Amino acid sequence: MRRASWQEYQKDIADDKYYYARSCIRQNFFPGSEKAFLDILTNNLGIDIYDDPLHTSCTGIGYHSDVVPLETIMTVVARQFSLMAEAGYENFISSCITSFGIYNEVLATWEEFPETEERTRRYLKEATGRELVKPRSIAHTSDIMFHHRHAIARQAKRRLINVHTGEPLKVVEHIGCHYAKIFPKSGIGGSEFPYVLAGMIEAWGGDVVDYPERRHCCGFGFRNYLVQANRGSSIANSHKKLESMAPYKPDFIVANCPGCTMFLDKWQYAIAEMDGTTYGADGRGIPVLSYEEMAGLVLGYDPWKLGMQFHQVDVEPLLDKLGVEYSPEAKYLGPDGKHIGRPRDVAVNCEEVRRIYEIRR
Amino acid sequence: MTFFAPFTIPFIVGTIFLFVAVATKWILWIARLPKVDRRLIAHNFFSLGTLAAIWEVVRESLLHAKIFRRNPLLGFMHMSLAFGWFLLIVVGWIETIVYLGFEMIPLQGHVFFKYFMPLNGIEAHIPLFEQLMDALLLLVLTGVALAWFKRIASKAMGMRRATKHVLFDRIALSALWFIFPARLVAESLTAALYGGNGFLTGTLGGFIGELLPTEVLTTLYEPAWWFYSSALGLFFVAMPFSRYMHIFTEIPLIFLRRWRLRPTLERKSYDNFEVEACSRCGICIDPCQLQEDLGIHDTQSVYFLRDRRYNMLSLKVANNCLMCGRCEAVCPVGINLTTLRINSRAKRRNIPHEGRYRYLTSLDRSSGEGKVGYFAGCMSSLTPAVQHSMERIFEAVGEAVWYADKDGGVCCGRPLMLSGETDAARKMVAYNTDLFRRHEITTLVTSCPICLRSFRENYHLDGIEVLHHSQYLDRLIAEGRLSVKQGEESYSYHDPCELGRGSEVYDEPRRVIEAVGELREPRHSRRDALCCGSSLANTVIGDEQQLRIARRMTRELEETAADAIVTACPLCHKAIARSTHHTVVDIAEVVARNIAE
Amino acid sequence: MSTLNFGYGINRPRAIDLDNNDLRKSNAIIAEMPELQACIGCGSCTASCTAGAITNFNFRKLHTAVRRGEYRGVYEELSKCMLCGKCRLVCPRGINTRGLVMLIKRKLGDF
Amino acid sequence: MAHRVVIVGGGAAGMQTALELKSRGIEPVIVERDIELGGKARGWYKLFPSFTPAGDVMRPLAERVKRERIRCFYGQEVTEFAPDGVILRSGERIPADAVVVATGFTLFDAHRKQEYGYGLYDNVLTSVDLERMMNSGAVTLADGSMPRRIAILHCVGSRDEKVCQKHCSKVCCITGVKQAIELKQMFPEADIFNFYMDIRMFGPGYEELYREAQERHNIHFVRGRISEAAETINKRIQIKAEDTLTGRPLRMTVDMLVLLVGMSANYENAELAKRAGLELSPNGFFRTVDSFLGAVRSQREGIFFAGAATAPKSLADTLAEASLTASAVDEYLKNSFNK
């Protein structure tokens, strides 16, 4: 990549012993990704990561929607940290970009306004009897994946290359705003062009698409989406990004923020309904992956085990390009092997997808 | 008796054509008059106005008294052509009656009587008529010669620029120039062959008779009459489409005007009479400052009327006019040039969005209470000294005043009107009228001559006396309500167009100035005063052009070497102030400074 | 097309899009009166404006929008102008503002 | 024997000072870091506001320096200066009776404003690149084609605290106007947009040129700073700004983006000032005694300044100031040595 500026913005990432904080959206909309993350770290990389059943939501969505007050969220965050300490860890990693922003923001606030830290310490003590212990390092899970990208590449079963043409896949990477736009130093590569996903893509053989609206927000914006009257603005943001990336004919989008992953995926359906516009080759939509899914595919995980059937835009065309062997019928089978039913065909991908299946048979 | 010869055919055809064409125009124009106008005609038909109109026709259409007064040589030219020709026809008519008694003679019999005399064996010549007719012919020929001369050297005729004409004008003009010389030749040849003792045709005939053999004379005889008849016929055919239509338009116009018909802000059929009454004499060109100062030569009233008549009026020509009224002041036909100009601009109808003027409802920024209302005008907020001075004066005389727009008001509407946005202007008019009525004022004083003219001409403010502040000040001083000190200072006064020519207010400001100091007049003043160039009526000329007009006008004011330049219009004030280093003040300031304690 | 009622649509971007705006009218206006380009945005016109004192009429903003190819609503908004000419008296760049109002209305008008 | 004055820097300021000193019977010595004289103005195409070719100003200066046999050291960097002489990087010391610092400025490195994509996108260039292109006679896009739409961005590296350049570089506004006119003359069909924060037309004839650019050349001036630039698939530049005069964001795609790079203080100023016992202004330029009678004097007797070493200056200002410097040096030498 011509952009070399990312090297100016580096941060220390611990090599091992992580305390894992989950993401509300990720575990609800594509729980396979979190499972895959834990599996990759534990099984493929042999890293110690602790998934604590005691931890809770960071309440960030409520906070950004003016529902949860600052004191509350600080105390919740303080509790997560103390849980980490109790579990014997000091490297806190968060699966959610919103949470990641929250943890950084709370820590910075404590730093700038020590009285808030004191107050939080008191609240935590009064409410839970726990002591606040601040983590040694904070990282987003994509940072961890980035940190180990070369190790993953060494174990890769396939690269991000179109098996039919031999060309690298064109990948649009989308970074959640709260990853580095709040604190440029909190992200790898700074706030303008974070390198965290681009680094993985390049390490695994793909090509990063540098398109004009690359830095633009997906439009989630909490109140922008949560209040129906504002949703027109929310979808307009994704629309703008999709319009901007479309000429580059990307093979897929990868995002590190659970909200963005969901919105860039699902808005494609809404745009198709509202506007009649469909993106991607033959209007089949541009598949949107989480970086865990991308890593999982590279490492040869089964796409349905990764939970890729949860996507709005069907991923089969991408799987075909990657040369992934998969069973089309298995897509709609539950863990018990029983058919869970298939969703209604929708504007964004119904006709074409059925055609692809027929071709493959 | 025979009164037909083949050569008369062009004349007869031309005459019939002319008659039909003119009649058609008249009938169409009258028929299309709006009901109000037709009612006015019916109402005023039997009135003194009609008699006055007849007298005016004689004075203006035949004698051209107005042009005479302005430029005797030019007046003589027009008079000799119009009145001379008229007398030729009338006297010619009497001549045939004298020769032949009251007998039914066709038209060509009268016109070509000299030709038909020998044909019908009339040999006796009555010297009185011979001489009279020759004298009249000479009169007309003098006019033609002057017209030729004017084409070649307009300056010598007291006109810096002569009108540029259209094709029909050129045809008609050429034909006209040849009619009378042709008649002279034809009648002289007749005299040479058949005798005649007029001092002109007889002498010339005798001379030709001696010079040329009879065979040549007989060969030339018929062609000469053919040529004369053809020139007449051609002129008559071209006439309704040329500027000479003014001859047959001015007469009904004079009557209609006496019956109180006027052009309005909307175009109407009456405008045809005004537009086609223009003879394109070009007198309006010289006073135009756009021509004099900016070298713009296509927009003057004569060209504007011409373009409008032939439906080739461009928006630029219509808009490029200061509407200073200098041309209107000199127009010999008295055409309402300003109003016609305005209604030419108003050809676009503009259907306003229903909510457009909603902001006007319940808007009232006025303050104070009193029977006298003061409307400073939009521009006056850029010359606050005027407002302050008026307030001081009001205070000094103890006048209870209602201030209509001290805190910003709604425009009087005239600027919109001048730009042809009549519909929008009416909204402003309605708003302000309602405002004045609501506050029950009986006198309305304004510091802006534009507003003044608007209130007088476009508002219906019955029961409210509308005054310019100079008039109001004059009255205060005359009535002894305001005593002022007579000072040593001298003032050179600039007549604002809308106040002077527009509203006929010339004397009041002068009296006011003379009450406080010495009045000095610039070279052009009163009806002849120059425009400052910033006129709202013109949306075409640029800033630099405005400045050029203002500079020349201001120079004349400076040349009076007065201590200060005084004007009575905020717009003129601004224009003068940017063109000079002299002190420029409004008349209200002059008074306010000289209030006797 | 959509049979679903989402209760919202894709918002039109607020941004002036100079790539897609039709600049032909704006170019024609500038070609006729190039002095419009000389505006330095001082706001004197709007500050002195008679109509601006009683409505939110803003000539400076309007003609700037027109120059960027944003014509929506301009004609109607411009009709608030009373053509009083104060703006022309105060313009430091000597722009024939009244002429411009007329010109823009003519080019964008619904006459 | 004539007094010797070492002039650090052989740009316009250095040369003019040297010539003036020479004419006053003083022996000037120029130490130039580059291998030839001329400084930043070398390679410049035309000068504002008169479109005078830069060579017409710079060439005669260099020729006169040569003709007057003024001693010049080329390719030599001064690492330390004091009133009694300078020390070169080679260690060599040139003794002097006074020193004139005419070290000029450093062009702002446009890479530092990463959001404008200089060095990343082929058709983003700086005003300096453009001058060089014009000098070489061919201004084209990277693919050799002609631009149809050009944006010129003012204040790149000026008045921008985000890159620690709080000062105004003074000459960029008029340069932007000049280059816009030159581009318009080269590409009459092209639309040119100048994005500015303020337009500062301080010099004689500048305002007139600005107006000419607007009215005669139909150059669009948009008050608003470009926030970011991105390359489109066909190598054009998509830019975003606020059109502050309409209060709305604005986006457009241009073929070429010209960045009007500002004048930064030389990086070495800090070290040089420390060694010489001088102070710097907050913007990193050398601090003078004051802006009036002491405008070319340093806080130390015997060290003088000329040109843009003390603040951004136009070439005209620089040349005028150099004469002033020479006269101040002359006065100093007379007072200090001839008592």
XYZ file of N, CA and C in Angstrom, chain D residues 146-150 180-192 216-220:
69
model
N -5.204 16.582 -20.277
C -5.394 17.945 -19.794
C -6.469 17.993 -18.715
N -6.232 18.757 -17.670
C -7.249 18.844 -16.618
C -8.463 19.653 -17.070
N -9.638 19.234 -16.649
C -10.861 19.976 -16.957
C -11.395 20.677 -15.729
N -10.952 20.187 -14.594
C -11.406 20.781 -13.348
C -10.247 20.759 -12.359
N -9.940 21.924 -11.820
C -8.780 22.011 -10.932
C -9.206 22.670 -9.633
N -4.004 30.321 -10.526
C -5.339 30.068 -11.081
C -5.456 30.734 -12.445
N -4.987 31.965 -12.533
C -5.069 32.683 -13.810
C -4.192 31.979 -14.853
N -2.994 31.588 -14.430
C -2.100 30.914 -15.383
C -2.719 29.611 -15.887
N -3.334 28.868 -14.957
C -3.963 27.601 -15.358
C -5.136 27.857 -16.292
N -5.897 28.916 -15.967
C -7.062 29.227 -16.801
C -6.606 29.611 -18.201
N -5.489 30.316 -18.273
C -4.993 30.700 -19.592
C -4.492 29.483 -20.354
N -3.945 28.531 -19.615
C -3.474 27.303 -20.261
C -4.634 26.411 -20.682
N -5.640 26.353 -19.801
C -6.793 25.486 -20.074
C -8.064 26.312 -19.993
N -8.378 27.046 -21.051
C -9.528 27.964 -20.972
C -10.847 27.246 -20.690
N -10.901 25.966 -21.036
C -12.162 25.247 -20.831
C -12.293 24.727 -19.395
N -11.215 24.793 -18.658
C -11.238 24.191 -17.331
C -11.939 25.090 -16.320
N -12.577 24.449 -15.353
C -13.145 25.187 -14.226
C -12.134 25.141 -13.094
N -11.869 26.285 -12.527
C -10.871 26.332 -11.457
C -11.524 26.839 -10.181
N -12.907 38.394 -14.666
C -12.479 38.207 -16.047
C -12.226 36.742 -16.356
N -11.635 36.025 -15.398
C -11.262 34.642 -15.689
C -12.252 33.633 -15.125
N -13.290 34.126 -14.489
C -14.339 33.241 -13.979
C -13.787 32.128 -13.098
N -12.858 32.494 -12.227
C -12.321 31.505 -11.295
C -13.217 31.496 -10.055
N -13.588 30.298 -9.658
C -14.516 30.181 -8.537
C -13.747 30.228 -7.221
